[in-house]
XYZ file of C-alpha atoms in Angstrom:
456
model
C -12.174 -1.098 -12.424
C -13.301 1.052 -14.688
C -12.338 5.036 -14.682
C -15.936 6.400 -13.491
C -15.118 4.150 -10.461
C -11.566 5.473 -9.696
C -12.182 7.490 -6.641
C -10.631 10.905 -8.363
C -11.364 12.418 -11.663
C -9.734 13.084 -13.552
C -7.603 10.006 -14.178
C -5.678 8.810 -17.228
C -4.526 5.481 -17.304
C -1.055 5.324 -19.589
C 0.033 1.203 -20.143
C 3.505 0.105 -21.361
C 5.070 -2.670 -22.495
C 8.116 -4.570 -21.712
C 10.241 -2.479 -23.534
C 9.062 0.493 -22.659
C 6.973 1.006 -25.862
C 3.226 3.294 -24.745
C 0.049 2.783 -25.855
C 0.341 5.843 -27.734
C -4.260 6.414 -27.638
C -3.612 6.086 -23.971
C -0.576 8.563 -24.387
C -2.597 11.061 -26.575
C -5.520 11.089 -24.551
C -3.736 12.329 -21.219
C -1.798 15.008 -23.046
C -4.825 16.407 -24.497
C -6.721 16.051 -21.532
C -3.986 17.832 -18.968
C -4.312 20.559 -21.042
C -8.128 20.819 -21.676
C -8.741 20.230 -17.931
C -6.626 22.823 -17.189
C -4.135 21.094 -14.604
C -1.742 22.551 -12.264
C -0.770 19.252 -10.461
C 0.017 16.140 -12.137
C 0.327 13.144 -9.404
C 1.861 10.072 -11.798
C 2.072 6.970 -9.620
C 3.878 3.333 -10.788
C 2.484 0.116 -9.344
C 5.183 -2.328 -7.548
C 3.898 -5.784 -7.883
C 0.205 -6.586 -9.219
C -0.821 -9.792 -11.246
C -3.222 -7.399 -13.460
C -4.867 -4.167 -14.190
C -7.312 -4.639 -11.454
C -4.804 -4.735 -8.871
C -3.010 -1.758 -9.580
C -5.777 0.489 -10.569
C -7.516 -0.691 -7.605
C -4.588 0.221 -5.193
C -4.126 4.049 -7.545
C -7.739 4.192 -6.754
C -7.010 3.711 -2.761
C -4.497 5.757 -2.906
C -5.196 8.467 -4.157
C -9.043 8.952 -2.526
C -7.833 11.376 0.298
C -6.242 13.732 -2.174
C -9.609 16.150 -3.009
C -9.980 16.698 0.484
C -6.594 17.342 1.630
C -5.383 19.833 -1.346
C -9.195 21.281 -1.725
C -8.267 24.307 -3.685
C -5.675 22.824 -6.082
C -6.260 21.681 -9.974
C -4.839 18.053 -9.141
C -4.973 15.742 -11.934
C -3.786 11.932 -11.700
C -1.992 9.459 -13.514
C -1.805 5.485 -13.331
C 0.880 3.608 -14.962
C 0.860 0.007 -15.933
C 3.145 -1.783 -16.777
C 4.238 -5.863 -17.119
C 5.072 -6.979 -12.999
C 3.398 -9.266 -11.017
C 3.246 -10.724 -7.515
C 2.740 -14.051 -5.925
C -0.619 -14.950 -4.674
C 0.571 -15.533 -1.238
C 1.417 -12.027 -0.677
C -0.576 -10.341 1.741
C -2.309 -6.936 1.249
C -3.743 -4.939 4.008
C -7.383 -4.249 3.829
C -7.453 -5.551 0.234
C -8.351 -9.054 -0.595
C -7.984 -12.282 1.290
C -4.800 -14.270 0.713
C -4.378 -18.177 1.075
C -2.656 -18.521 5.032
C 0.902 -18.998 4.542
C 2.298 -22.672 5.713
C 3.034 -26.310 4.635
C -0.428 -26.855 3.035
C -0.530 -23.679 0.825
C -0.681 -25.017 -2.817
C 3.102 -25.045 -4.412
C 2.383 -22.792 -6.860
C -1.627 -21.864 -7.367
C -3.725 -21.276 -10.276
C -3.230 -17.431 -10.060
C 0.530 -17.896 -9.974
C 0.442 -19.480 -12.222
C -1.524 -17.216 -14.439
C 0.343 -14.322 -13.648
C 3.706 -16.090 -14.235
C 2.735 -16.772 -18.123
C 1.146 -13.268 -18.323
C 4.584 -11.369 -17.338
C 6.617 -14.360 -18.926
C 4.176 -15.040 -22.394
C 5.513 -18.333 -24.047
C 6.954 -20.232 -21.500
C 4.470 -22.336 -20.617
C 6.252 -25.468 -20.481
C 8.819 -24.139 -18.200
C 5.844 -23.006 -15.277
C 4.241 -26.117 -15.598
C 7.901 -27.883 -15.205
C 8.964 -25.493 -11.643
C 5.049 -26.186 -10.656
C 5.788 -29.626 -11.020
C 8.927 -29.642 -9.198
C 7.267 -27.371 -6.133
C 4.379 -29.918 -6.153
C 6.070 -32.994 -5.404
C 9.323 -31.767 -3.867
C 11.533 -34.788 -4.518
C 14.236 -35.558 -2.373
C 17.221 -35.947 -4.523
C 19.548 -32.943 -4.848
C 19.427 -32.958 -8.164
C 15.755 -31.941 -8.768
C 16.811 -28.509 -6.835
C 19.373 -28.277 -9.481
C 17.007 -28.802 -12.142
C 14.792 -26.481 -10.364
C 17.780 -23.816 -10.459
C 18.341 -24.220 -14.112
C 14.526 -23.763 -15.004
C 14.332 -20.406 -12.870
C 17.537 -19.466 -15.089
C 15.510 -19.899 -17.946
C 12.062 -18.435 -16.924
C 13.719 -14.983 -16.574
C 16.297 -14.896 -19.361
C 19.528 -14.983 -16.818
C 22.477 -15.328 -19.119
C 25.375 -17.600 -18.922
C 28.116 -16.332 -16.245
C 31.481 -14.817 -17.100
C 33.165 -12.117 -20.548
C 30.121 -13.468 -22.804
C 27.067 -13.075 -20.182
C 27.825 -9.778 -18.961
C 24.573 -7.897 -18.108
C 23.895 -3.782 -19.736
C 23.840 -1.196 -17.664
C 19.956 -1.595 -17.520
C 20.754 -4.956 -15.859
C 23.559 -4.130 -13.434
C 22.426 -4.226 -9.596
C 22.239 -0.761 -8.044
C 25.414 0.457 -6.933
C 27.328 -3.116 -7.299
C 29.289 -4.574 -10.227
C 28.075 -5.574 -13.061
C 26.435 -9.480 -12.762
C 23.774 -11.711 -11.700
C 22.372 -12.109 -8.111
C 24.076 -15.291 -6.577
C 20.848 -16.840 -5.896
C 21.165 -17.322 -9.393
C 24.386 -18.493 -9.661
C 26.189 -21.356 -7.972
C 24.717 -24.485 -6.108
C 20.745 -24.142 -5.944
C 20.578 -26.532 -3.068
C 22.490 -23.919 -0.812
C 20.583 -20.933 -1.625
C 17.244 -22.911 -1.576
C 18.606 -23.580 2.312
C 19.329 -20.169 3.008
C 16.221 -18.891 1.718
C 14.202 -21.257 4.122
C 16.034 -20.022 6.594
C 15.812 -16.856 6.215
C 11.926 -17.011 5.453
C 11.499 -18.920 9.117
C 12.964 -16.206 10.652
C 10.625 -13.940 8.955
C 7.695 -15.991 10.229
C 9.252 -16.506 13.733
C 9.931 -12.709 13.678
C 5.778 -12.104 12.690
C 4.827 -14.627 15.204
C 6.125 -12.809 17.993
C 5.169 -9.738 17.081
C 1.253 -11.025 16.816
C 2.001 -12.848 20.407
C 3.078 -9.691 21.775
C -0.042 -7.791 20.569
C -2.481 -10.717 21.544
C -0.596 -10.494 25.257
C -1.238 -6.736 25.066
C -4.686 -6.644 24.297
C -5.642 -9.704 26.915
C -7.661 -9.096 29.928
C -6.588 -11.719 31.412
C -3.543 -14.475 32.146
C -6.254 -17.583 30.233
C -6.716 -14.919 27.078
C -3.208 -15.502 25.592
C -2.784 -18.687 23.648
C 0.279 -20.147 22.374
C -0.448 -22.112 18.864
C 1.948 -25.118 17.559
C 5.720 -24.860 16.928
C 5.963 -23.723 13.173
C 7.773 -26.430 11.444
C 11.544 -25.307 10.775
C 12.912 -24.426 7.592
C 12.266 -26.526 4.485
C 14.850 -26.433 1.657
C 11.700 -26.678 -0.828
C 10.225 -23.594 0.409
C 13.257 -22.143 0.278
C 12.866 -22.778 -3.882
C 9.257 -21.516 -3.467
C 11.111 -18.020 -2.578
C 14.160 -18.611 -5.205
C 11.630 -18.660 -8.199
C 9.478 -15.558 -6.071
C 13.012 -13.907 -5.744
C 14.004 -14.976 -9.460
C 10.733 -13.562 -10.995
C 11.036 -10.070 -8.942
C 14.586 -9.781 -10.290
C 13.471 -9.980 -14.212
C 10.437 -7.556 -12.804
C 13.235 -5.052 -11.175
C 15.242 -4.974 -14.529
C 12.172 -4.558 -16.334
C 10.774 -1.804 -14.011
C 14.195 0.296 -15.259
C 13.640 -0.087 -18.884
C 10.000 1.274 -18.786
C 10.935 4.022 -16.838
C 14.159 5.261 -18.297
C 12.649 4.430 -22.051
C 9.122 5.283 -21.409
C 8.103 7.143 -18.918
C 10.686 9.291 -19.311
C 9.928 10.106 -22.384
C 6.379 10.836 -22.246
C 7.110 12.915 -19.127
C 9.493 15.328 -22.093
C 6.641 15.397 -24.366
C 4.342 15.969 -21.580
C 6.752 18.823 -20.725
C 6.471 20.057 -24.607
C 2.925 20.300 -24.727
C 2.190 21.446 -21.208
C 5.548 23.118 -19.529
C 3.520 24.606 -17.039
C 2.026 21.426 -15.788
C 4.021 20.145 -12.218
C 4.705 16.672 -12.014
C 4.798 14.668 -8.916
C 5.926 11.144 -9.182
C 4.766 8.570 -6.692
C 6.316 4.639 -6.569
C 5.733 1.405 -4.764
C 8.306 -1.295 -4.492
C 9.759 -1.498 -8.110
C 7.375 1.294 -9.318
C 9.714 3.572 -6.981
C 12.545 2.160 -9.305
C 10.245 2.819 -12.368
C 9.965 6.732 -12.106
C 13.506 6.634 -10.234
C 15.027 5.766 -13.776
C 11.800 8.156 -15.680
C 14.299 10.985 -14.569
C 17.259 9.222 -15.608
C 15.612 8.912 -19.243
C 14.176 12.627 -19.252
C 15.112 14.841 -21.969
C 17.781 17.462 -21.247
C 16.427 20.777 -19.862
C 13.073 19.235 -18.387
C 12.460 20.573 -14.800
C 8.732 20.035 -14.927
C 9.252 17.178 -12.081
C 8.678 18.725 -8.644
C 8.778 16.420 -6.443
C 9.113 12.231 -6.661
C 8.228 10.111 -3.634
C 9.148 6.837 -3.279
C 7.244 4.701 -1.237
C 8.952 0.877 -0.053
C 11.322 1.022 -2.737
C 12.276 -2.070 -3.705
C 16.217 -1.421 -5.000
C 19.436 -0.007 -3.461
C 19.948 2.269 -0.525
C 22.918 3.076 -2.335
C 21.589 3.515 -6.132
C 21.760 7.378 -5.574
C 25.059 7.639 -3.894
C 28.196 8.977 -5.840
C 30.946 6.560 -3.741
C 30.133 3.237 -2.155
C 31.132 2.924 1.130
C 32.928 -0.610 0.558
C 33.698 0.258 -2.847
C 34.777 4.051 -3.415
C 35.747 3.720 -6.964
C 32.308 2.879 -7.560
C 28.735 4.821 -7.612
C 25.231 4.115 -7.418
C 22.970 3.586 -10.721
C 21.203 6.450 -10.363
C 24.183 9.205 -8.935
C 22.614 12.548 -9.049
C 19.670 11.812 -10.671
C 17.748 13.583 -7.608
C 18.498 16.375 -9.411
C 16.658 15.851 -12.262
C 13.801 16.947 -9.282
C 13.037 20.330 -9.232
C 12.103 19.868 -5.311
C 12.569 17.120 -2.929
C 12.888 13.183 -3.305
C 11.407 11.259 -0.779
C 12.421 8.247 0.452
C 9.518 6.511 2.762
C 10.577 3.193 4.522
C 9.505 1.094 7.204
C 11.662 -1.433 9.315
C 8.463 -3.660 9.280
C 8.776 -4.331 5.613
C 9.973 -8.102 5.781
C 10.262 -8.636 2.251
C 13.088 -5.517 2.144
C 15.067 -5.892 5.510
C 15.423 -9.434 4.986
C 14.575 -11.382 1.806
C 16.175 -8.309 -0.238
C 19.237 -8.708 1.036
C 19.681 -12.340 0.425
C 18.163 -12.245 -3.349
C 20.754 -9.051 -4.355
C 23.823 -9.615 -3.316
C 26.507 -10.668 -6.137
C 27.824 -13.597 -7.393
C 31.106 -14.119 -5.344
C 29.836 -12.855 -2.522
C 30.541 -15.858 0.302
C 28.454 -14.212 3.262
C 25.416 -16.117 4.304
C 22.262 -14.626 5.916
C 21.184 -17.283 8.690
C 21.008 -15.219 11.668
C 20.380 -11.787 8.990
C 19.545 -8.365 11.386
C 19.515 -4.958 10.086
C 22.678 -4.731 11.717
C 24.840 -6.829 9.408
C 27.165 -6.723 6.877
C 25.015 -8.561 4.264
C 21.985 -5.918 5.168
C 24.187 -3.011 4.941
C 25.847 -4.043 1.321
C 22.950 -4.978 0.067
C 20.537 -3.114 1.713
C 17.067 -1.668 0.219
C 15.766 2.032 0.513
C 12.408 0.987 1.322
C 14.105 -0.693 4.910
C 16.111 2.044 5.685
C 15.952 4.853 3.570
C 18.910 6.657 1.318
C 22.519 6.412 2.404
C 25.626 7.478 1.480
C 24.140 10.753 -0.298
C 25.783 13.758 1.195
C 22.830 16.393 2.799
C 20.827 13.863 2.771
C 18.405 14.896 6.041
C 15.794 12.389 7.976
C 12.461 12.785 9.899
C 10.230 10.674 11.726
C 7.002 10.443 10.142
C 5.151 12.836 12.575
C 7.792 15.400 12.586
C 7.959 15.128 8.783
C 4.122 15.717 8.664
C 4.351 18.581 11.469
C 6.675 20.575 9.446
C 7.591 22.116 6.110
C 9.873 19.326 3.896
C 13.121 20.430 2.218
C 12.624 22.300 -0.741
C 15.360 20.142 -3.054
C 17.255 17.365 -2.302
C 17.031 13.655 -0.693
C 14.931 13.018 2.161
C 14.261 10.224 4.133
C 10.883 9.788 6.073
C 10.775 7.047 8.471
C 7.362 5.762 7.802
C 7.053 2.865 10.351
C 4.451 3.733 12.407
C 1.872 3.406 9.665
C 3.630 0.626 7.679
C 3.861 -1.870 9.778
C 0.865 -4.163 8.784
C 1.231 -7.584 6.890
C 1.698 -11.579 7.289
C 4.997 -13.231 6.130
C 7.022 -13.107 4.039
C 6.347 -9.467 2.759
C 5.154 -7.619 6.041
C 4.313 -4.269 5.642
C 5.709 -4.317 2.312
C 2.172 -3.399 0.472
C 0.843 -1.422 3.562
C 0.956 1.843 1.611
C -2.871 3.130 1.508
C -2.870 5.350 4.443
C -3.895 9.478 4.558
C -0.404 10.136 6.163
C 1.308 9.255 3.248
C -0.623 10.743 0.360
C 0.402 14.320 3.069
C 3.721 13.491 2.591
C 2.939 13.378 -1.702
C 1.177 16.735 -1.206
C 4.288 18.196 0.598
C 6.923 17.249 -1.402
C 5.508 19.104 -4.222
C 4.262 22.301 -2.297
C 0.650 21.364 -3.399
C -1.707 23.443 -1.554
């Protein structure tokens, strides 16, 4: 897409790299413009999962088109970072583009995949074509899921376990000890298992749902149809979602480093050439983790961020907590970074985001960790330890206060601290095994932007 089509003007597009490094004509271009154009309001907005530039501009684009008409009369300028992530092709979202139905005969790993896999993980090659392999033919022996195991290892750089493979603190799972995910440790064969699982419950859990709608909306007892059993849980689709889950945790420690190192920064020297400019951050999945850690990495004495909203965050309910309920000598990642907000942070979830309330779960908890998730609800232990603040919002952040969408919408918003907005009666499109998880695009939401930053 190019900028004359982006539905708002005017837009700067700012890319980074793995590392954090900006394309510093991109860079130099917004802070000249923000000041030229004479900006009040500076919406920034970070991208969860998208395969390429297209995607994520397109969905800034969608976002962003009710803005004119709902804050008419203020200087509103927008932002769109890229940066290295990528999704599966199998993921649906809403009103976007058409995805491949999910089931037995979708193609183990597709030429888009594919594609996107070497483009986020540039020089490994062999190893794709190896897991692609694997996927294709799903072999029966047990040891070709180890095998598979050990390749996912390598595809996203997970060290060895124990003193020597210790992760950094820009590694380290929010608000848990320091390690690697145990779907990356251990047997692969038992994961793989509880991934199928946990994926057919997903699907049984969307079937009924679209039953119940299809009885709803029938005129008549002959107008409801019941389709074939779904096939129960296959271990090899259960290591379709291991290298998914595998590949979102290298994106999630990457999302971290590009905020903290990048868009942090450029957010100080924004503040340096423009200090009257007001920032409002905006995030989707691991783009909420992005400009979660941007104030983490902002220089001291920067309170040009007004507001941040975070919208299906895709990382711990506890990150900004100072204790941890089942560990109290312990804190979340990001304790007290709210702060870094001069105004509110936002937290918008939705309990019909599949990928968070039950996939999450099962791909972060630690190493160690013996609880399984066959049979996984909301209200379990596994769900509440490992828990993501897209699915139910922030916990275990004193004053933290919590509206329904409508009443959050009917009323004025906190003017500082953490808030959670229950956002499920918008997000709640989406096939398995995300859900709702992308359903984002919707005027309600870009109110909820507007009024965590006082933009009028």
């Amino acid at each position: 897409m190019a900028a004359s089509d982006m539905s708002v003007a005017p837009y700067w597009e700012v890319t980074f790299d793995a590392d954090g490094d900006v394309d510093t004509g991109q860079r130099d271009r917004l802070l000249d413009g923000v000041v030229r154009r004479g900006v009040v309001d500076l919406v920034v907005f970070a991208h969860g999962w998208n395969s390429d530039r297209s995607g994520a501009t397109g969905l800034y684009s969608r976002f962003f088109a009710p803005f004119p008409a709902l804050a008419p009369s203020a200087r509103l300028g927008y932002v769109g970072v890229l940066w290295p992530s990528m999704r599966f092709s199998d993921e649906p979202i809403p009103d976007y583009r058409p995805v491949p139905a999910l089931g037995p005969a979708r193609p183990a790993l597709d030429k888009r995949t594919r594609h996107a896999l070497l483009e986020v993980f540039p020089g490994r090659a062999t190893l794709v074509e190896q897991l692609a392999r694997l996927l294709e033919q799903r072999p029966d022996e047990s040891a070709s899921l180890e095998e598979f195991g050990r390749l996912a290892r390598l595809l996203v750089e997970v060290p060895p376990q124990g003193p020597q493979g210790a992760f950094t603190a820009d590694t380290l799972a929010e608000g848990v000890p320091e390690g690697t995910p145990g779907m990356l440790c251990g047997e692969t064969a038992g994961v793989c298992a509880e991934f199928a699982a946990a994926l057919a419950e997903v699907a049984a859990a969307a079937d009924a749902v679209a039953g119940a709608s299809l009885a709803a909306s029938a005129t008549g007892p002959s107008a409801v149809m019941t389709g074939a059993a779904a096939p129960g849980p296959q271990v090899w689709d259960g290591a379709h979602e291991l290298l998914r889950q595998a590949t979102y945790f290298a994106m999630k420690r990457r999302a971290g480093t590009v905020g903290e190192r990048g868009l942090g920064r450029l957010l100080g020297q924004l503040a340096e050439r423009a200090p009257d400019v007001r920032v409002h951050l905006v995030g989707h999945s691991f783009g909420a983790r992005l400009v979660s850690f941007a104030l983490r990495g902002l220089p001291r004495g920067v309170r040009t961020v007004k507001s941040a909203t975070l919208l299906q965050a895709a990382f711990s309910h506890y990150a900004f907590a100072a204790r941890l309920p089942h560990d109290p000598r312990a804190s979340g990642v990001l304790n007290g970074q709210q702060k870094r907000v001069d105004g509110p942070l936002v937290c918008c979830h939705s309990r019909h985001d599949s990928a968070l309330g039950t996939i999450y779960p099962l791909a972060s908890r630690m190493a160690g960790d013996a609880r399984t998730v066959r049979g996984l609800s909301v209200n379990s232990l596994l769900g509440a330890k490992w828990g993501a603040l897209g699915y139910d919002g922030i916990k275990a952040v004193k004053g933290t206060l919590s509206f329904p969408l409508s009443a959050a919408l009917a009323g004025r918003l906190p003017a500082s601290g953490c808030v959670n907005v229950d956002a499920s009666a918008v997000v709640r499109r989406g096939g398995a095994p995300s859900g709702a998880h992308s359903d984002i695009c919707h005027q309600e939401l870009a109110r909820i932007v507007l009024a965590a930053g006082r933009v009028v």
